[in-house]
Amino acid sequence: MVAAGIFLSLLILLILTLRRHAWPTVFFFFLSLALIVLLFLHHATDSLKLNL
Amino acid sequence: MSEMNEVTASHDEHPAWKLWPRIEFAILHFCVLAICAVLGGALWVQFVAGEYPCPLCILQRMAMILAAMGSVFVITHGHYARVQGFSVMGLGYGMSILAALVGLAIATRQILLHIAPGDLGYGSPVLGMHLYTWAAVVFLVVLLVSGLMLIFGRTPILHCPVCHEVESPEESNKKFIRLRWYSWAMFWIFGAIIFINVFATFAESGFHAFLPDNPSSYRLFEE
């Protein structure tokens, strides 16, 4: 569901690129990027069962 | 100083430079449609060849969509040099470069997971390489094209709806930007690809938070 949610935020970002203002695009871009990086880190480290 | 301006102006009037904005606009559309084609190929492998995408494959799709979003932003805003203090080309190509770097990191991890001799890799190879290796190539091309466009691109650049017209006050007060039909076509194709991915990913994960490491079914329909 998290992955589907990120795709949904990308769909919102696409619609926001049509707006004249740049800030919503910038915000949703970094939100999507951060979520992709966090999900990548989750999948890269979850199976290692690290004890941090 | 005035001599320098004259030199610049005379270069700007060269016929090849007059053609460049159209070429640049075409390149931007081609970049988005090329990524749509790659994502369409991935969906074909998923639904027609029946291979389930792993979490890293899904993450690479996301990074590809995000990388194409930079080109979409330059297409929609390219007739302005700056928007709310942001350089349009700087923001657009900056978005593409950041997303391509993240995507390249994800693709490189998956390549390294399966690089050992004897490892069959994940999924079937296409034209001799696995899809995640092709994804790394796509991200490298995005980096190359974005760098070249930052060097050779011009602002305001494009042969777009309002760049050769004076924008009326009513037009500039509208919240959304007007596009030409071919830009709308590109926009809808790209939107459709993202929309299909929302449902394809939801079908694979079901009501679980995360995707399984080695998916073997669509959990939404299994449970």
Short mmCIF file of C-alpha atoms in Angstrom, two decimals:
data_model
loop_
_atom_site.label_atom_id
_atom_site.label_comp_id
_atom_site.label_asym_id
_atom_site.label_seq_id
_atom_site.Cartn_x
_atom_site.Cartn_y
_atom_site.Cartn_z
CA MET A 1 0.00 0.00 0.00
CA VAL A 2 2.93 2.32 0.69
CA ALA A 3 4.22 1.81 -2.88
CA ALA A 4 0.74 2.43 -4.34
CA GLY A 5 0.56 5.61 -2.21
CA ILE A 6 3.84 6.85 -3.67
CA PHE A 7 2.52 6.26 -7.20
CA LEU A 8 -0.55 8.24 -6.18
CA SER A 9 1.64 11.12 -4.97
CA LEU A 10 3.43 10.99 -8.36
CA LEU A 11 0.04 11.29 -10.06
CA ILE A 12 -0.74 14.35 -7.91
CA LEU A 13 2.70 15.77 -8.79
CA LEU A 14 1.90 15.35 -12.50
CA ILE A 15 -1.33 17.34 -12.09
CA LEU A 16 0.52 20.00 -10.07
CA THR A 17 3.00 20.57 -12.94
CA LEU A 18 0.08 22.17 -14.78
CA ARG A 19 -0.26 24.88 -12.13
CA ARG A 20 1.44 28.22 -12.67
CA HIS A 21 2.97 28.20 -9.20
CA ALA A 22 6.18 26.21 -8.76
CA TRP A 23 6.11 25.65 -4.98
CA PRO A 24 3.50 22.83 -4.93
CA THR A 25 5.55 20.99 -7.57
CA VAL A 26 8.75 21.45 -5.55
CA PHE A 27 7.02 20.25 -2.34
CA PHE A 28 5.51 17.13 -3.90
CA PHE A 29 8.73 16.35 -5.76
CA PHE A 30 10.77 16.25 -2.56
CA LEU A 31 7.98 14.40 -0.72
CA SER A 32 7.94 11.70 -3.42
CA LEU A 33 11.74 11.55 -3.56
CA ALA A 34 12.04 11.19 0.23
CA LEU A 35 9.38 8.45 0.28
CA ILE A 36 11.14 6.54 -2.52
CA VAL A 37 14.48 6.75 -0.66
CA LEU A 38 12.88 5.64 2.64
CA LEU A 39 11.10 2.72 0.97
CA PHE A 40 14.36 1.73 -0.72
CA LEU A 41 16.18 1.83 2.63
CA HIS A 42 13.41 -0.27 4.18
CA HIS A 43 13.66 -2.97 1.49
CA ALA A 44 17.47 -2.86 1.54
CA THR A 45 17.82 -3.30 5.31
CA ASP A 46 14.67 -5.10 6.53
CA SER A 47 15.89 -8.61 5.69
CA LEU A 48 19.21 -7.99 7.48
CA LYS A 49 17.41 -7.72 10.86
CA LEU A 50 19.94 -5.14 11.97
CA ASN A 51 20.16 -4.38 15.69
CA LEU A 52 20.84 -0.65 15.72
CA MET B 1 29.57 46.01 -23.14
CA SER B 2 27.35 47.07 -26.01
CA GLU B 3 29.74 45.35 -28.44
CA MET B 4 29.36 42.14 -26.48
CA ASN B 5 25.58 42.43 -26.69
CA GLU B 6 25.78 42.94 -30.42
CA VAL B 7 27.95 39.84 -30.80
CA THR B 8 25.48 37.81 -28.74
CA ALA B 9 22.55 39.23 -30.70
CA SER B 10 24.11 38.38 -34.06
CA HIS B 11 24.71 34.79 -32.89
CA ASP B 12 21.10 34.59 -31.73
CA GLU B 13 19.92 35.49 -35.19
CA HIS B 14 21.64 32.55 -36.84
CA PRO B 15 18.98 30.38 -38.56
CA ALA B 16 20.14 27.25 -36.72
CA TRP B 17 19.45 28.92 -33.38
CA LYS B 18 15.95 29.88 -34.52
CA LEU B 19 15.24 26.19 -35.15
CA TRP B 20 16.71 25.06 -31.81
CA PRO B 21 13.67 25.89 -29.57
CA ARG B 22 11.50 23.57 -31.69
CA ILE B 23 14.12 20.82 -31.51
CA GLU B 24 14.45 21.31 -27.75
CA PHE B 25 10.67 21.12 -27.29
CA ALA B 26 10.60 17.92 -29.40
CA ILE B 27 13.47 16.40 -27.36
CA LEU B 28 11.55 17.06 -24.11
CA HIS B 29 8.43 15.32 -25.47
CA PHE B 30 10.55 12.46 -26.79
CA CYS B 31 12.21 12.01 -23.35
CA VAL B 32 8.83 11.69 -21.59
CA LEU B 33 7.44 9.35 -24.26
CA ALA B 34 10.64 7.24 -24.19
CA ILE B 35 10.22 6.73 -20.44
CA CYS B 36 6.51 5.93 -21.03
CA ALA B 37 7.65 3.30 -23.57
CA VAL B 38 10.09 1.77 -21.05
CA LEU B 39 7.39 1.71 -18.36
CA GLY B 40 4.92 0.28 -20.90
CA GLY B 41 7.45 -2.49 -21.64
CA ALA B 42 7.73 -3.22 -17.91
CA LEU B 43 3.91 -3.46 -17.68
CA TRP B 44 3.92 -5.77 -20.72
CA VAL B 45 6.46 -8.05 -19.00
CA GLN B 46 4.28 -7.95 -15.86
CA PHE B 47 0.87 -8.64 -17.39
CA VAL B 48 1.59 -10.43 -20.69
CA ALA B 49 4.74 -12.40 -19.81
CA GLY B 50 3.34 -12.95 -16.30
CA GLU B 51 6.42 -11.92 -14.27
CA TYR B 52 5.78 -10.26 -10.92
CA PRO B 53 7.84 -7.11 -10.28
CA CYS B 54 9.94 -7.15 -7.09
CA PRO B 55 10.04 -4.14 -4.72
CA LEU B 56 13.27 -2.83 -6.29
CA CYS B 57 11.68 -3.00 -9.78
CA ILE B 58 8.73 -0.98 -8.49
CA LEU B 59 11.11 1.58 -6.92
CA GLN B 60 12.93 1.93 -10.24
CA ARG B 61 9.61 2.61 -11.98
CA MET B 62 8.89 5.35 -9.42
CA ALA B 63 12.32 6.96 -9.97
CA MET B 64 11.80 6.84 -13.75
CA ILE B 65 8.44 8.60 -13.43
CA LEU B 66 10.00 11.21 -11.13
CA ALA B 67 12.86 11.74 -13.62
CA ALA B 68 10.37 12.32 -16.45
CA MET B 69 8.50 14.81 -14.24
CA GLY B 70 11.38 17.30 -14.72
CA SER B 71 10.85 17.28 -18.49
CA VAL B 72 7.09 17.66 -17.98
CA PHE B 73 7.71 20.72 -15.79
CA VAL B 74 9.95 22.34 -18.45
CA ILE B 75 7.31 21.59 -21.13
CA THR B 76 4.52 23.21 -19.10
CA HIS B 77 6.56 26.21 -17.82
CA GLY B 78 9.24 26.56 -20.51
CA HIS B 79 7.83 29.77 -21.93
CA TYR B 80 8.81 31.51 -18.69
CA ALA B 81 12.45 32.04 -17.71
CA ARG B 82 11.60 32.00 -14.00
CA VAL B 83 8.61 30.96 -11.89
CA GLN B 84 8.34 32.21 -8.29
CA GLY B 85 12.11 32.78 -8.21
CA PHE B 86 12.93 29.31 -9.56
CA SER B 87 14.80 29.00 -12.85
CA VAL B 88 12.46 26.83 -14.92
CA MET B 89 15.27 24.86 -16.54
CA GLY B 90 17.22 24.62 -13.29
CA LEU B 91 14.20 23.25 -11.44
CA GLY B 92 13.09 20.89 -14.24
CA TYR B 93 16.45 19.35 -15.03
CA GLY B 94 17.48 19.44 -11.35
CA MET B 95 14.42 17.27 -10.59
CA SER B 96 15.42 14.86 -13.38
CA ILE B 97 19.03 14.63 -12.17
CA LEU B 98 18.11 13.99 -8.50
CA ALA B 99 15.54 11.35 -9.44
CA ALA B 100 17.95 9.69 -11.88
CA LEU B 101 20.67 9.52 -9.19
CA VAL B 102 18.27 7.82 -6.75
CA GLY B 103 17.07 5.47 -9.51
CA LEU B 104 20.65 4.65 -10.47
CA ALA B 105 21.45 3.77 -6.85
CA ILE B 106 18.44 1.42 -6.71
CA ALA B 107 19.25 -0.21 -10.07
CA THR B 108 22.93 -0.60 -9.11
CA ARG B 109 21.93 -2.36 -5.88
CA GLN B 110 19.79 -4.83 -7.80
CA ILE B 111 22.55 -5.42 -10.37
CA LEU B 112 25.04 -6.10 -7.56
CA LEU B 113 22.60 -8.52 -5.86
CA HIS B 114 22.65 -10.73 -8.97
CA ILE B 115 26.09 -10.01 -10.42
CA ALA B 116 27.81 -13.16 -9.11
CA PRO B 117 28.67 -15.74 -11.82
CA GLY B 118 26.05 -18.47 -11.96
CA ASP B 119 23.25 -16.25 -10.59
CA LEU B 120 20.34 -16.32 -13.04
CA GLY B 121 19.15 -12.88 -11.98
CA TYR B 122 15.57 -11.73 -11.37
CA GLY B 123 13.14 -12.20 -14.26
CA SER B 124 13.86 -12.91 -17.90
CA PRO B 125 16.54 -10.99 -19.80
CA VAL B 126 15.40 -8.64 -22.58
CA LEU B 127 17.88 -8.19 -25.47
CA GLY B 128 20.57 -9.83 -23.40
CA MET B 129 20.22 -7.80 -20.23
CA HIS B 130 17.83 -7.90 -17.28
CA LEU B 131 15.29 -5.11 -16.85
CA TYR B 132 17.16 -3.62 -13.85
CA THR B 133 20.32 -3.33 -15.97
CA TRP B 134 18.32 -1.57 -18.69
CA ALA B 135 16.93 0.69 -15.96
CA ALA B 136 20.50 1.68 -14.98
CA VAL B 137 21.16 2.52 -18.65
CA VAL B 138 17.97 4.64 -18.77
CA PHE B 139 19.03 6.58 -15.63
CA LEU B 140 22.51 7.20 -17.10
CA VAL B 141 20.91 8.52 -20.30
CA VAL B 142 18.62 10.80 -18.24
CA LEU B 143 21.71 12.21 -16.47
CA LEU B 144 23.49 12.75 -19.79
CA VAL B 145 20.51 14.41 -21.51
CA SER B 146 19.77 16.63 -18.47
CA GLY B 147 23.40 17.81 -18.37
CA LEU B 148 23.42 18.54 -22.10
CA MET B 149 20.08 20.37 -21.91
CA LEU B 150 21.34 22.51 -19.03
CA ILE B 151 24.32 23.50 -21.19
CA PHE B 152 22.54 24.02 -24.52
CA GLY B 153 18.98 24.82 -23.37
CA ARG B 154 17.65 28.37 -23.61
CA THR B 155 15.11 30.27 -21.53
CA PRO B 156 12.43 31.19 -22.34
CA ILE B 157 12.84 28.40 -24.79
CA LEU B 158 9.95 26.75 -26.30
CA HIS B 159 7.67 26.69 -29.23
CA CYS B 160 4.72 26.47 -26.90
CA PRO B 161 1.24 27.98 -26.54
CA VAL B 162 2.06 31.42 -25.31
CA CYS B 163 5.75 32.00 -26.02
CA HIS B 164 5.11 33.80 -29.30
CA GLU B 165 2.06 35.66 -28.06
CA VAL B 166 1.60 38.31 -25.44
CA GLU B 167 -0.23 36.68 -22.54
CA SER B 168 -3.51 38.38 -21.76
CA PRO B 169 -4.24 39.36 -18.12
CA GLU B 170 -7.09 36.79 -18.02
CA GLU B 171 -4.72 34.08 -19.22
CA SER B 172 -2.00 34.94 -16.70
CA ASN B 173 -4.56 34.93 -13.85
CA LYS B 174 -5.65 31.36 -14.59
CA LYS B 175 -4.39 28.72 -12.16
CA PHE B 176 -3.58 26.13 -14.80
CA ILE B 177 -1.38 26.37 -17.87
CA ARG B 178 -2.66 26.02 -21.44
CA LEU B 179 -0.95 23.34 -23.54
CA ARG B 180 -0.97 22.36 -27.20
CA TRP B 181 -2.70 19.12 -28.25
CA TYR B 182 0.52 17.10 -28.60
CA SER B 183 1.63 18.15 -25.11
CA TRP B 184 -1.82 17.11 -23.80
CA ALA B 185 -1.44 13.76 -25.60
CA MET B 186 1.96 13.22 -23.92
CA PHE B 187 0.47 14.32 -20.58
CA TRP B 188 -2.44 11.84 -20.79
CA ILE B 189 -0.24 8.93 -21.88
CA PHE B 190 2.13 9.62 -18.98
CA GLY B 191 -0.81 10.01 -16.57
CA ALA B 192 -2.32 6.71 -17.76
CA ILE B 193 0.99 4.88 -17.18
CA ILE B 194 1.17 6.22 -13.60
CA PHE B 195 -2.50 5.36 -13.01
CA ILE B 196 -2.01 1.75 -14.17
CA ASN B 197 1.01 1.48 -11.85
CA VAL B 198 -1.08 2.62 -8.86
CA PHE B 199 -3.49 -0.29 -9.37
CA ALA B 200 -0.85 -2.84 -10.42
CA THR B 201 1.14 -2.13 -7.26
CA PHE B 202 -1.95 -2.13 -5.05
CA ALA B 203 -2.99 -5.48 -6.55
CA GLU B 204 0.44 -6.94 -5.78
CA SER B 205 0.69 -5.64 -2.21
CA GLY B 206 -2.96 -6.09 -1.27
CA PHE B 207 -3.78 -4.52 2.08
CA HIS B 208 -0.24 -5.13 3.38
CA ALA B 209 2.01 -2.13 4.01
CA PHE B 210 4.95 -3.41 1.96
CA LEU B 211 5.48 -5.55 -1.12
CA PRO B 212 6.81 -9.11 -0.66
CA ASP B 213 10.51 -9.60 -1.49
CA ASN B 214 9.76 -12.41 -3.95
CA PRO B 215 6.18 -11.90 -5.15
CA SER B 216 4.42 -14.93 -6.62
CA SER B 217 0.81 -13.71 -6.81
CA TYR B 218 -1.46 -10.66 -6.65
CA ARG B 219 -2.21 -10.62 -2.93
CA LEU B 220 -5.27 -8.38 -3.36
CA PHE B 221 -7.07 -11.20 -5.21
CA GLU B 222 -5.53 -14.08 -3.27
CA GLU B 223 -6.64 -13.09 0.21
#
